[in-house]
CSV table of C-alpha atoms in Angstrom, one decimal:
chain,number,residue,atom,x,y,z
V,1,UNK,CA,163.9,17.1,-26.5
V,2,UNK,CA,163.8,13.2,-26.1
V,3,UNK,CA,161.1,11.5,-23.6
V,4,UNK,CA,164.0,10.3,-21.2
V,5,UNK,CA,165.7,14.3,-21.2
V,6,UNK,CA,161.9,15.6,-20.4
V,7,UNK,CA,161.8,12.9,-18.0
V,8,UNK,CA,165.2,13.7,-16.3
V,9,UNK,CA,164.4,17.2,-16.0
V,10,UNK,CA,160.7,17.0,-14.2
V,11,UNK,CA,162.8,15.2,-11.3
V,12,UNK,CA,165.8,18.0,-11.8
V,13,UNK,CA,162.9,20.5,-10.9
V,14,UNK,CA,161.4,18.8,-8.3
V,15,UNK,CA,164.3,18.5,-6.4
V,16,UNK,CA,165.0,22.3,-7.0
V,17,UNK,CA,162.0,22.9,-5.7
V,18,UNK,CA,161.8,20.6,-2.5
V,19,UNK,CA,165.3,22.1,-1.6
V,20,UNK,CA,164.1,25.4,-1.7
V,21,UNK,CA,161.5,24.9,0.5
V,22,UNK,CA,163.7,22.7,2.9
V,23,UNK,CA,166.5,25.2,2.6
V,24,UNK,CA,164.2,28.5,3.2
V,25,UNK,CA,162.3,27.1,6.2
V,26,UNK,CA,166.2,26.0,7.6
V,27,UNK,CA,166.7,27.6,11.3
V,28,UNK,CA,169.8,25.9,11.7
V,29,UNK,CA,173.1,25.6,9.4
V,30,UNK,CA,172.7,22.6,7.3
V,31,UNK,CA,169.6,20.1,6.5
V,32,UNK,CA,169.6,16.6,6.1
V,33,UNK,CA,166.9,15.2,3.7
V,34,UNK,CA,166.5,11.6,2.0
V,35,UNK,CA,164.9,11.1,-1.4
V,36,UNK,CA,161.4,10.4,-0.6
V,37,UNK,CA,161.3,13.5,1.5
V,38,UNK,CA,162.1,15.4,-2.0
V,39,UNK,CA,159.3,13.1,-3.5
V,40,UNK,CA,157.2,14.3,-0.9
V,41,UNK,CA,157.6,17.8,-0.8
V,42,UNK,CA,157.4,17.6,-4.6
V,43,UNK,CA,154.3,15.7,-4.0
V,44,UNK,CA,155.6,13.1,-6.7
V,45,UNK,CA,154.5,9.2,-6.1
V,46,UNK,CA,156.7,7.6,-3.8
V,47,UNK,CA,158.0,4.6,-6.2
V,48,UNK,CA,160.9,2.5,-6.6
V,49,UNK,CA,161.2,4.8,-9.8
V,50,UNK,CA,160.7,8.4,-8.5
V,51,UNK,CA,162.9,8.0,-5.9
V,52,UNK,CA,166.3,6.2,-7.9
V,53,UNK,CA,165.2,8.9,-10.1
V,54,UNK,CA,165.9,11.6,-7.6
V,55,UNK,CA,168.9,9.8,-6.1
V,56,UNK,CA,170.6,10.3,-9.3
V,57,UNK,CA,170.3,13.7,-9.2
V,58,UNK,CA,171.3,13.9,-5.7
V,59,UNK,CA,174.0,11.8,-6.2
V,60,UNK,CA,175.5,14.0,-9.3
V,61,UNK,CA,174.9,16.8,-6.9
V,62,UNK,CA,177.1,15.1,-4.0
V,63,UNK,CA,180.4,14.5,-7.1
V,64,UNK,CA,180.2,18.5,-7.9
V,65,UNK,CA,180.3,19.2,-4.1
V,66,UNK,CA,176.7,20.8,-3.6
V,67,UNK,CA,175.4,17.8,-1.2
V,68,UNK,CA,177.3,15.7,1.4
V,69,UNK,CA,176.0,12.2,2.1
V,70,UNK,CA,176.1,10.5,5.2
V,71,UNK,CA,175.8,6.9,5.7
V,72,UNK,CA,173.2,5.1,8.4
V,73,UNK,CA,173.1,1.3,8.4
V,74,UNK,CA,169.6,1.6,6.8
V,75,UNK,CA,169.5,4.1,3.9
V,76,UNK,CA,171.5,7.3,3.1
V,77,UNK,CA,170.8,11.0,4.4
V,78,UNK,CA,171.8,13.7,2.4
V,79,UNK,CA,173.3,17.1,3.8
V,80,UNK,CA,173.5,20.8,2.7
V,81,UNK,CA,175.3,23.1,4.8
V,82,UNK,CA,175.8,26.6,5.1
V,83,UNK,CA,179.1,26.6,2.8
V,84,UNK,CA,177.2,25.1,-0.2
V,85,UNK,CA,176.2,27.5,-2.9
V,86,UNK,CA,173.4,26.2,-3.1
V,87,UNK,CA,172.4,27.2,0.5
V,88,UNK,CA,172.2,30.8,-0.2
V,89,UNK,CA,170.4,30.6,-3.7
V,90,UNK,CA,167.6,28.7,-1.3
V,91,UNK,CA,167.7,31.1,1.2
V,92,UNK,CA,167.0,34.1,-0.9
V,93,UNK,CA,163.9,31.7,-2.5
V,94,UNK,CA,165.6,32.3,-5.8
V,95,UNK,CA,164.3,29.0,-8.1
V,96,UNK,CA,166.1,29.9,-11.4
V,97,UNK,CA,169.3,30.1,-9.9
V,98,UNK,CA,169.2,26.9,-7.9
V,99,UNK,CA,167.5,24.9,-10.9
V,100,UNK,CA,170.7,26.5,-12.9
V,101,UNK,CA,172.9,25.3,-10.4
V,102,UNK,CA,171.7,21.9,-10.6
V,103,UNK,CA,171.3,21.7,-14.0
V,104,UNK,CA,175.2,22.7,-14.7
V,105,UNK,CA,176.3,20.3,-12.1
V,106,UNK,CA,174.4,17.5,-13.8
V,107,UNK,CA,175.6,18.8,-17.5
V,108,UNK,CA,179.5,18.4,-16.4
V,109,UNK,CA,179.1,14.8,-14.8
V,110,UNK,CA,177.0,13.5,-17.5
């Protein structure tokens, strides 16, 4: 496995991770998050890096249809309602299934 594919996939994880425990603790039906909230319930540094980093994997998230993105005039919020597959995987606190979820939506829009 290359440097940049090792890379790619700490940041897949972390944001498995972080929406796991976003999605789990969720009272409502849907959550709105931005990157460096996934940074810092991944407890990664908060860089210009880390967080384009996770943006990319957000953003190949929002083209298969798992995340919605809504725009502010400063920044962009992401959303995961109730509909999303992913929502239930988090719910149950299942980690492979949601970290298979992203990683097959990231595989078909490479």
């Amino acid at each position: 496995m290359s440097e940049k594919n090792k890379r790619s996939e700490v940041y897949e994880k972390a944001v498995c991770d972080a929406l796991v425990e976003l999605i789990s603790k969720a009272k409502g039906t849907c959550v709105s998050f931005e990157s460096i909230d996934i940074a810092k319930l991944a407890g990664l540094p908060i860089n210009a890096y880390t967080l384009y980093s996770i943006k990319k994997v957000l953003y190949k998230l929002m083209r298969a249809g798992m995340v919605r993105r809504l725009r502010r005039k400063k920044g962009r919020i992401f959303v995961v309602n109730c509909d999303s597959p992913l929502w239930s995987a988090c719910k149950i606190k299942d980690r492979e299934i949601v970290f298979e979820i992203i990683s097959e939506c990231i595989k078909n829009k490479d």
